[in-house]
XYZ file of C-alpha atoms in Angstrom:
639
model
C -37.901 13.146 -26.023
C -37.851 13.606 -29.814
C -34.525 14.025 -31.614
C -33.505 17.688 -32.072
C -33.576 19.169 -35.552
C -30.458 19.914 -37.537
C -30.313 23.497 -36.335
C -30.516 22.409 -32.664
C -28.474 19.236 -32.501
C -25.008 19.410 -30.986
C -23.293 22.302 -29.202
C -23.803 26.034 -29.689
C -21.931 28.751 -27.806
C -24.126 31.667 -26.767
C -21.870 33.765 -24.560
C -18.462 33.872 -22.860
C -17.842 35.937 -19.740
C -14.644 36.741 -17.818
C -15.208 38.245 -14.339
C -12.612 40.512 -12.694
C -12.026 40.623 -8.896
C -13.921 43.913 -8.606
C -17.041 42.449 -10.229
C -16.482 43.988 -13.681
C -16.629 41.507 -16.519
C -15.820 41.135 -20.212
C -18.587 39.472 -22.204
C -18.753 38.197 -25.778
C -21.938 37.019 -27.489
C -21.989 34.539 -30.399
C -24.614 33.597 -32.971
C -25.570 30.291 -34.539
C -25.754 29.705 -38.287
C -22.798 32.026 -38.815
C -19.047 32.360 -38.727
C -18.176 34.371 -35.604
C -14.758 35.978 -36.046
C -12.834 37.415 -33.098
C -10.523 40.082 -34.452
C -8.108 42.498 -32.885
C -4.484 43.258 -32.344
C -2.190 40.712 -30.674
C -2.825 40.166 -26.932
C -6.431 41.296 -27.147
C -7.874 38.021 -25.691
C -8.934 36.415 -28.977
C -7.265 33.088 -28.243
C -8.051 33.524 -24.549
C -11.769 33.531 -25.384
C -11.443 30.127 -27.084
C -9.404 28.885 -24.148
C -12.181 29.949 -21.772
C -14.648 27.863 -23.796
C -12.228 24.943 -23.714
C -11.628 25.352 -19.961
C -15.354 25.430 -19.237
C -15.730 22.224 -21.288
C -13.894 20.191 -18.658
C -10.185 20.983 -18.947
C -8.592 19.395 -15.871
C -5.435 21.534 -15.861
C -4.774 24.510 -13.622
C -6.039 27.957 -14.651
C -2.459 29.066 -15.295
C -1.956 26.142 -17.691
C -5.323 26.397 -19.409
C -5.712 30.199 -19.621
C -2.128 31.373 -19.081
C -0.995 32.911 -15.818
C -1.698 36.555 -16.754
C -5.356 35.840 -17.525
C -5.825 33.603 -14.484
C -4.394 36.264 -12.180
C -6.705 39.015 -13.500
C -9.992 37.111 -13.169
C -11.891 35.255 -10.432
C -14.245 33.249 -12.651
C -15.009 32.485 -16.282
C -18.199 31.085 -17.738
C -19.621 29.866 -21.022
C -23.322 29.912 -21.837
C -24.175 27.242 -24.405
C -26.972 25.059 -25.743
C -26.832 21.282 -25.953
C -29.477 20.015 -28.366
C -31.232 23.338 -27.827
C -31.216 23.093 -24.012
C -29.454 26.050 -22.297
C -26.640 25.520 -19.799
C -24.162 27.822 -18.096
C -20.766 26.313 -17.361
C -18.710 28.238 -14.778
C -15.160 27.712 -13.597
C -14.028 29.514 -10.460
C -10.385 30.532 -10.316
C -10.153 30.616 -6.519
C -8.604 28.021 -4.242
C -10.943 25.240 -3.166
C -13.022 25.283 -6.365
C -10.362 24.923 -9.042
C -11.056 21.283 -9.867
C -14.810 21.705 -10.308
C -17.237 22.749 -13.038
C -20.458 24.506 -12.091
C -23.376 23.484 -14.327
C -26.327 25.811 -13.864
C -25.175 26.376 -10.305
C -24.504 22.720 -9.423
C -20.838 21.744 -9.129
C -19.254 18.499 -10.270
C -15.619 17.470 -10.416
C -13.871 18.288 -13.676
C -12.983 14.581 -13.925
C -16.727 13.779 -14.098
C -17.572 16.392 -16.727
C -16.877 14.114 -19.694
C -19.412 11.528 -18.515
C -22.007 14.254 -17.946
C -21.713 15.957 -21.321
C -21.481 12.681 -23.255
C -24.758 11.704 -21.638
C -26.337 15.069 -22.534
C -25.118 14.831 -26.136
C -26.148 11.193 -26.442
C -22.690 10.190 -27.634
C -21.445 6.729 -26.658
C -19.304 6.671 -23.509
C -16.756 4.029 -24.435
C -13.575 2.424 -23.203
C -11.094 1.471 -25.893
C -7.934 -0.659 -25.953
C -4.820 1.434 -25.384
C -2.925 0.704 -28.577
C -3.243 0.407 -32.336
C -3.843 -3.319 -32.093
C -6.382 -4.460 -29.554
C -4.684 -7.827 -29.157
C -1.404 -6.149 -28.164
C -2.902 -3.617 -25.713
C -2.350 -4.030 -21.980
C -5.182 -1.846 -20.725
C -8.266 0.116 -21.704
C -8.774 3.872 -21.527
C -11.849 6.054 -21.786
C -12.748 7.722 -25.053
C -13.607 11.026 -23.425
C -15.493 14.034 -24.694
C -12.253 16.002 -24.716
C -10.696 13.505 -27.129
C -13.454 14.376 -29.612
C -13.390 18.093 -28.727
C -9.807 18.331 -30.002
C -11.090 17.444 -33.482
C -13.470 20.409 -33.677
C -11.421 22.801 -31.521
C -8.365 23.400 -33.667
C -5.864 25.501 -31.730
C -2.686 27.002 -33.157
C -0.727 23.785 -32.454
C -3.057 21.462 -34.356
C -3.066 22.768 -37.925
C -0.656 20.092 -39.116
C -2.276 17.085 -37.384
C -5.735 15.957 -36.407
C -4.991 16.929 -32.799
C -1.771 18.018 -31.146
C 0.197 15.094 -29.644
C -2.671 12.690 -30.223
C -2.051 8.946 -30.186
C -3.047 7.151 -33.370
C -5.359 4.708 -31.594
C -7.238 7.685 -30.073
C -7.472 9.399 -33.468
C -9.032 6.337 -35.045
C -11.528 6.013 -32.205
C -12.501 9.712 -32.451
C -13.011 9.504 -36.229
C -15.207 6.418 -35.782
C -17.085 8.359 -33.081
C -17.679 11.297 -35.410
C -18.718 9.042 -38.279
C -21.141 7.063 -36.133
C -19.739 3.530 -35.931
C -17.637 3.747 -32.756
C -19.962 1.380 -30.892
C -19.605 -1.493 -33.359
C -15.900 -0.866 -33.907
C -15.186 -0.643 -30.186
C -17.306 -3.696 -29.375
C -15.191 -5.832 -31.696
C -11.944 -4.225 -30.496
C -12.867 -4.753 -26.837
C -13.763 -8.384 -27.538
C -10.387 -8.850 -29.216
C -8.716 -7.078 -26.296
C -10.489 -9.202 -23.692
C -9.732 -12.385 -25.629
C -6.061 -11.440 -25.974
C -5.875 -10.566 -22.283
C -7.534 -13.858 -21.378
C -5.125 -15.785 -23.619
C -2.159 -14.001 -22.065
C -3.399 -14.879 -18.598
C -3.966 -18.460 -19.734
C -0.462 -18.684 -21.204
C 1.019 -17.260 -18.012
C -1.032 -19.688 -15.930
C 0.037 -22.559 -18.181
C 3.710 -21.650 -17.807
C 3.332 -21.388 -14.031
C 1.405 -24.660 -13.902
C 4.017 -26.446 -15.975
C 6.860 -25.119 -13.856
C 5.051 -25.916 -10.604
C 4.131 -29.381 -11.838
C 7.746 -30.210 -12.675
C 9.151 -28.737 -9.466
C 6.442 -30.477 -7.428
C 7.319 -33.879 -8.859
C 11.023 -33.319 -8.179
C 10.462 -32.045 -4.637
C 7.968 -34.754 -3.629
C 10.142 -37.488 -5.124
C 13.235 -36.206 -3.272
C 11.376 -35.988 0.060
C 9.836 -39.437 -0.386
C 13.153 -41.062 -1.266
C 14.984 -39.413 1.639
C 12.350 -40.496 4.163
C 11.521 -43.860 2.657
C 7.937 -42.852 1.876
C 5.950 -43.970 -1.157
C 5.786 -41.220 -3.810
C 2.414 -39.460 -3.484
C 0.682 -37.573 -6.270
C -2.316 -36.013 -4.529
C -3.426 -34.593 -1.209
C -5.700 -37.623 -0.776
C -2.689 -39.925 -1.023
C -0.901 -37.774 1.579
C -3.865 -38.170 3.940
C -3.830 -41.936 3.411
C -0.083 -42.080 4.092
C -0.591 -40.046 7.274
C -3.230 -42.464 8.540
C -0.934 -45.436 7.920
C 2.002 -43.781 9.685
C -0.126 -42.761 12.653
C -1.519 -46.296 12.949
C 1.975 -47.787 12.879
C 3.203 -45.207 15.397
C 0.355 -45.958 17.775
C 1.139 -49.683 17.606
C 4.771 -48.973 18.526
C 3.720 -46.715 21.392
C 1.469 -49.506 22.683
C 4.344 -51.990 22.451
C 6.609 -49.623 24.381
C 3.977 -49.102 27.086
C 3.714 -52.856 27.631
C 7.496 -53.178 27.896
C 7.638 -50.252 30.320
C 5.004 -51.833 32.538
C 6.938 -55.107 32.551
C 10.188 -53.302 33.430
C 8.514 -51.402 36.263
C 7.145 -54.594 37.704
C 10.596 -56.168 37.597
C 12.423 -53.203 39.121
C 9.745 -52.923 41.798
C 10.429 -56.495 42.915
C 6.954 -57.833 42.208
C 6.755 -61.547 42.746
C 4.563 -61.889 39.687
C 7.077 -60.118 37.529
C 9.201 -63.182 37.184
C 12.351 -61.589 38.604
C 15.554 -63.259 37.463
C 17.561 -65.491 39.817
C 19.849 -63.648 42.223
C 17.622 -60.625 42.505
C 18.170 -59.017 45.978
C 15.252 -56.804 46.937
C 16.981 -55.726 50.153
C 19.338 -53.476 48.184
C 16.482 -51.138 47.330
C 15.355 -50.985 50.977
C 18.921 -50.477 52.191
C 19.464 -47.689 49.655
C 16.284 -45.950 50.813
C 17.316 -46.275 54.504
C 20.812 -44.864 53.874
C 19.359 -42.036 51.818
C 16.975 -41.148 54.683
C 19.804 -41.204 57.253
C 22.013 -39.120 54.951
C 19.276 -36.548 54.661
C 18.989 -36.335 58.490
C 22.790 -36.106 58.840
C 22.901 -33.318 56.305
C 20.204 -31.440 58.197
C 22.123 -31.949 61.470
C 25.366 -30.592 59.925
C 23.530 -27.561 58.662
C 21.992 -26.932 62.088
C 25.339 -27.224 63.870
C 27.018 -24.890 61.399
C 24.284 -22.331 61.988
C 24.566 -22.754 65.806
C 28.366 -22.397 65.711
C 28.073 -19.182 63.749
C 25.592 -17.777 66.297
C 27.909 -18.629 69.248
C 30.869 -17.004 67.515
C 28.834 -13.900 66.826
C 27.859 -13.715 70.538
C 31.544 -14.084 71.588
C 32.520 -11.240 69.288
C 29.796 -9.085 70.846
C 30.974 -9.796 74.436
C 34.592 -9.098 73.507
C 33.564 -5.750 72.043
C 31.634 -4.930 75.245
C 34.709 -5.675 77.437
C 36.777 -3.303 75.321
C 34.123 -0.619 75.708
C 34.152 -0.917 79.512
C 37.946 -0.687 79.626
C 37.786 2.504 77.544
C 35.201 3.826 80.005
C 37.574 3.426 82.995
C 40.262 5.260 81.081
C 37.878 8.113 80.210
C 36.977 8.660 83.895
C 40.534 9.694 84.595
C 40.782 11.798 81.424
C 37.513 13.709 81.746
C 37.524 14.113 85.529
C 39.547 17.334 85.319
C 37.327 18.935 82.690
C 34.969 21.531 84.294
C 31.307 21.776 83.284
C 30.494 25.342 82.283
C 26.937 24.810 80.972
C 24.031 23.086 82.752
C 22.797 20.198 80.603
C 19.224 20.688 81.896
C 18.603 24.436 81.647
C 21.621 25.419 79.539
C 22.641 28.164 82.018
C 26.292 28.979 82.619
C 27.857 27.246 85.678
C 30.815 28.623 87.633
C 33.192 25.754 88.507
C 34.518 27.809 91.488
C 31.155 28.210 93.188
C 30.954 27.159 96.814
C 30.551 23.364 97.266
C 31.834 20.560 99.498
C 35.227 19.227 98.566
C 33.899 15.700 97.980
C 30.664 16.889 96.249
C 29.813 17.810 92.678
C 29.835 21.581 92.199
C 26.969 21.167 89.723
C 24.509 18.964 91.659
C 26.228 19.013 95.125
C 26.062 15.170 95.411
C 28.920 13.214 96.997
C 31.430 11.950 94.382
C 33.850 9.013 94.877
C 36.133 8.256 91.922
C 37.046 4.811 93.196
C 33.372 3.770 93.365
C 32.875 4.461 89.599
C 35.934 2.494 88.625
C 34.956 -0.444 90.833
C 31.533 -0.690 89.155
C 33.189 -0.784 85.684
C 35.682 -3.440 86.815
C 32.855 -5.603 88.190
C 31.090 -5.399 84.814
C 34.292 -6.380 83.008
C 34.780 -9.442 85.221
C 31.177 -10.504 84.515
C 31.641 -10.143 80.732
C 34.867 -12.117 80.749
C 33.158 -14.914 82.645
C 30.415 -14.982 79.974
C 33.066 -15.007 77.261
C 34.760 -17.994 78.890
C 31.464 -19.900 78.909
C 30.957 -19.081 75.219
C 34.408 -20.391 74.384
C 33.519 -23.701 76.052
C 30.240 -23.905 74.149
C 32.008 -23.134 70.856
C 34.575 -25.849 71.499
C 31.835 -28.441 72.157
C 29.875 -27.295 69.064
C 32.975 -27.601 66.860
C 33.517 -31.112 68.145
C 29.882 -32.087 67.480
C 30.078 -30.566 63.975
C 33.181 -32.547 63.072
C 31.500 -35.746 64.252
C 28.352 -34.968 62.238
C 30.418 -34.248 59.140
C 32.261 -37.537 59.531
C 28.977 -39.402 59.780
C 27.663 -37.516 56.694
C 30.707 -38.488 54.665
C 30.382 -42.140 55.733
C 26.733 -42.174 54.709
C 27.659 -40.600 51.337
C 30.152 -43.378 50.729
C 27.661 -46.056 51.764
C 24.955 -44.538 49.501
C 27.298 -44.463 46.501
C 28.239 -48.117 47.040
C 24.611 -49.182 47.338
C 23.754 -47.147 44.205
C 26.538 -48.893 42.286
C 25.325 -52.306 43.367
C 21.719 -51.390 42.596
C 22.612 -50.086 39.125
C 24.553 -53.206 38.338
C 21.645 -55.336 39.466
C 19.097 -53.307 37.459
C 21.334 -53.318 34.405
C 21.380 -57.104 34.596
C 17.591 -57.117 34.960
C 16.949 -54.634 32.035
C 19.511 -56.045 29.617
C 16.949 -58.235 27.787
C 14.755 -55.161 27.151
C 17.307 -52.522 26.133
C 17.779 -53.569 22.520
C 14.013 -53.670 21.993
C 13.526 -50.264 23.638
C 16.278 -48.698 21.541
C 14.803 -50.171 18.389
C 11.355 -48.864 19.321
C 12.756 -45.379 20.054
C 14.535 -45.289 16.703
C 11.374 -46.421 14.929
C 9.288 -43.792 16.743
C 11.752 -41.038 15.782
C 11.701 -42.198 12.159
C 7.896 -42.249 11.967
C 7.564 -38.850 13.664
C 10.089 -37.420 11.228
C 8.023 -38.748 8.314
C 4.869 -37.266 9.802
C 6.487 -33.825 10.172
C 7.419 -33.918 6.467
C 3.864 -34.582 5.280
C 2.567 -30.952 5.775
C 5.376 -29.697 3.519
C 4.391 -32.266 0.891
C 0.754 -31.188 1.238
C 1.703 -27.539 0.750
C 3.707 -28.394 -2.379
C 0.813 -30.380 -3.831
C -1.637 -27.621 -2.845
C 0.419 -25.089 -4.792
C 0.403 -27.404 -7.798
C -3.378 -27.858 -7.569
C -3.954 -24.098 -7.215
C -1.821 -23.449 -10.306
C -3.813 -26.089 -12.189
C -7.147 -24.601 -11.071
C -5.948 -21.139 -12.158
C -5.078 -22.570 -15.558
C -8.492 -24.229 -15.883
C -10.228 -20.988 -14.919
C -8.179 -19.017 -17.454
C -8.969 -21.555 -20.175
C -12.679 -21.391 -19.348
C -12.553 -17.602 -19.666
C -10.918 -17.918 -23.089
C -13.541 -20.458 -24.190
C -16.364 -18.249 -22.955
C -15.089 -15.155 -24.769
C -14.485 -17.128 -27.976
C -18.056 -18.398 -27.899
C -19.477 -14.950 -27.254
C -20.513 -12.866 -30.187
C -20.065 -9.075 -30.034
C -23.215 -7.233 -29.111
C -25.024 -6.395 -32.303
C -24.579 -2.636 -32.611
C -24.206 -2.377 -36.339
C -25.044 1.101 -37.638
C -27.643 1.619 -40.344
C -24.937 2.686 -42.774
C -21.864 0.463 -43.017
C -18.498 2.043 -42.104
C -17.327 2.048 -45.721
C -20.288 4.198 -46.799
C -19.755 6.568 -43.886
C -16.076 7.013 -44.705
C -16.949 7.552 -48.354
C -19.567 10.215 -47.545
C -17.162 12.111 -45.275
C -14.368 11.958 -47.860
C -16.735 13.194 -50.577
C -17.644 16.202 -48.457
C -13.947 17.008 -47.970
C -13.362 16.674 -51.706
C -16.259 19.068 -52.397
C -14.455 21.670 -50.318
C -11.023 20.977 -51.825
C -12.254 20.974 -55.421
C -12.238 24.788 -55.431
C -8.480 24.832 -54.818
C -7.253 22.234 -57.300
C -5.917 24.884 -59.637
C -4.195 26.890 -56.896
C -3.058 25.195 -53.697
C -4.538 21.714 -53.595
C -3.057 18.712 -55.353
C -4.957 17.088 -58.187
C -5.908 14.045 -56.094
C -8.961 13.106 -54.030
C -9.195 12.283 -50.365
C -10.312 8.789 -49.387
C -10.670 7.024 -46.045
C -9.966 3.342 -45.482
C -12.695 2.078 -43.180
C -10.595 -0.694 -41.586
C -8.025 1.571 -39.908
C -9.507 5.038 -40.719
C -6.358 6.168 -42.496
C -6.880 9.263 -44.674
C -5.330 9.013 -48.116
C -4.624 11.697 -50.676
C -4.499 9.788 -53.914
C -2.695 6.546 -53.154
C -0.555 7.836 -50.307
C -1.399 8.596 -46.656
C -2.225 12.259 -46.159
C 0.930 13.011 -44.117
C 3.197 11.668 -46.860
C 1.866 13.550 -49.853
C 1.070 17.091 -48.667
C 3.148 20.205 -48.109
C 2.671 22.579 -45.198
C 0.115 24.860 -46.891
C -1.850 21.955 -48.350
C -1.921 20.359 -44.895
C -3.664 23.432 -43.446
C -6.168 23.284 -46.314
C -6.651 19.556 -45.639
C -7.700 20.229 -42.039
C -9.948 23.106 -43.098
C -11.665 20.559 -45.336
C -11.832 18.091 -42.445
C -13.444 20.775 -40.263
C -15.806 21.695 -43.078
C -16.972 18.081 -43.435
C -17.817 17.820 -39.710
C -20.444 20.543 -40.192
C -22.347 18.225 -42.580
C -22.139 15.029 -40.530
C -25.814 14.967 -39.633
C -26.929 15.846 -43.146
C -24.624 13.340 -44.841
C -24.993 10.509 -42.323
C -27.577 9.897 -39.576
C -28.323 10.144 -35.880
C -25.559 7.657 -35.018
C -22.794 10.152 -35.727
C -21.346 12.314 -32.937
C -22.408 15.605 -34.471
C -20.631 18.555 -32.745
C -22.512 21.321 -34.561
C -19.598 23.597 -33.613
C -16.149 24.530 -34.888
C -13.525 26.445 -32.912
C -10.660 27.619 -35.130
C -7.732 29.476 -33.587
C -6.000 31.607 -36.261
C -6.216 29.528 -39.464
C -3.535 31.718 -41.074
C -0.848 29.072 -40.602
C 2.192 27.685 -42.413
C 2.401 30.632 -44.789
C -0.908 29.867 -46.495
C -2.129 32.721 -48.697
C -4.519 35.122 -47.036
C -6.897 34.944 -49.975
C -7.130 31.187 -49.642
C -7.976 31.474 -45.947
C -10.571 34.175 -46.597
C -12.213 32.015 -49.229
C -12.109 28.969 -46.915
C -13.665 30.950 -44.071
C -16.410 32.115 -46.401
C -17.064 28.487 -47.337
C -17.273 27.605 -43.649
C -19.655 30.516 -43.059
C -21.919 29.309 -45.877
C -21.828 25.788 -44.431
C -22.759 27.100 -40.957
C -25.720 28.950 -42.414
C -26.863 25.933 -44.491
C -26.592 23.468 -41.589
C -27.567 25.729 -38.700
C -24.208 25.069 -37.057
C -21.719 27.517 -35.588
C -18.118 28.449 -36.350
C -15.972 30.619 -34.071
C -12.582 31.712 -35.367
C -9.811 34.099 -34.336
C -7.593 36.213 -36.561
C -5.858 39.556 -36.660
C -7.075 40.408 -40.187
C -10.513 41.761 -40.917
C -12.890 39.040 -42.217
C -14.876 39.333 -45.458
C -17.691 41.818 -45.180
C -20.799 39.636 -45.320
C -22.982 40.290 -42.226
C -25.519 37.632 -43.207
C -23.075 34.801 -42.660
C -20.065 36.423 -40.927
C -20.231 38.254 -37.622
C -17.122 40.157 -36.618
C -16.447 40.633 -32.913
C -13.762 43.242 -32.398
C -11.882 42.750 -29.135
C -12.113 46.055 -27.241
C -8.612 46.324 -25.821
C -5.127 44.874 -25.805
C -3.419 43.574 -22.698
C 0.217 44.037 -21.786
C 2.460 41.139 -22.709
C 3.437 39.298 -19.523
């Protein structure tokens, strides 16, 4: 695609529309090559119209913040029709929930956060990241140089007539000016290289400090561990591995020695003839101890069985005694209940008359013969039988108690005999093992010492690993520094050097200001230092040598010069082609001066094919060829 001509390049606003909930809308049409002036009484949506343009150009705030609450509440959508390099686009922002954070571009929605990347690509302006700070070497991070950063330099709202942009950081201002003048790529490339180099050096210095500290602490820790455990001081993980192999070899040799001694001891204690048992060894003690232990086990089982049997006999005796008592209570109850008449049949539950006719010795209920003495004799026979059984149980219990006492006596005797044999056996074995005990104790102590050393080696390895990691981090950081120092910034030098670009822009500002030298402007020229993009008036920075009214005139000149960027420079500059001026009647500046300045801006718009949109309450100069007045149709109530 060929580059657009001067009259097409950049941005041009064609139309702004505000849609009400009922579908009605307010619409304002703008022309290129002219000064478009929005006039009207206060609260007639002059500033609101500029805010709509700004909001459609990617403002990420809420509608209430960007447009003010009263405007946001009265409308459901706002849109701006514009041309970018002559290509038409319609940007729409919907003021309803769910679509607030999006921008519709010709019907396709993108997030407001992505709008800057889109429009920078359409304009062909560089999409850059810059160090966050005046000095790249002191910055801690990078930020994007967004389209909205540059927009604030050609959209001058009521709060930005005394500064390049309201509440703008100096490092952003310098980047935006270099963007407008066409050498942001080369300037940012060098700044980003300086930033990356400074960041790499900071990381290297931090890594060096950590490495030094870790190296010192590692030496102290490893030395202390080695001295405490009697290990040689190691300086690398390889030396730790070698020390581990030596310790494990020594430990295995000691284990082997202990196994041989254990086998020899077992052969001696087992009475092996080949074991070379010492003189006086009596192997019968072991056999006697085993025999007594076996007999003691049987005696213990016998005692337990007799105790269980005795308990069962006693339980049976208690049961028989209880049964005798029950039978005696039965005999007593015969006499008590004999006189009680039965008035209800237990079978059919019918009432029974105890005086009904029946034999004197028969039951009046069932008419069977009844003999009281016969019932008592049966109960007494049962009692005599139970008492006989109880007597037998008493005899059995007495015999069982006797057997239990005998078994317990035998158990106690066997206990005593076992203890004596154990004492003799222990004395004998102690005499047999005495030659080996000192060696076994020494081996156990040596094993514990070696195992303790082995358990300390992983901690030493971890300490050395941390030291090596810190050293590797330092080497990596140093390699990064070396690589960046060897790299040369990508060659993006503009056709015109920065000094010439700054000079051309300053000359254009001075052309504008020359008309006011005898009235408002000071008798000194504007210049721009290309190294830090500071604007000077004479020999002093602009913000130190200008009064309030001259400051407004200074920024009118700055805005004027942006209209000639393409003509004075080249295709590298970020040429907006558009100025948005919100009420330039600021800081008490004379109305005549503003009218003359607006006429100058109108002439510049016509000569360059650019566009200027301004707001004011006063009527503009009557010159329809270069100035188009748009009278706002109505005033809104103050919220």
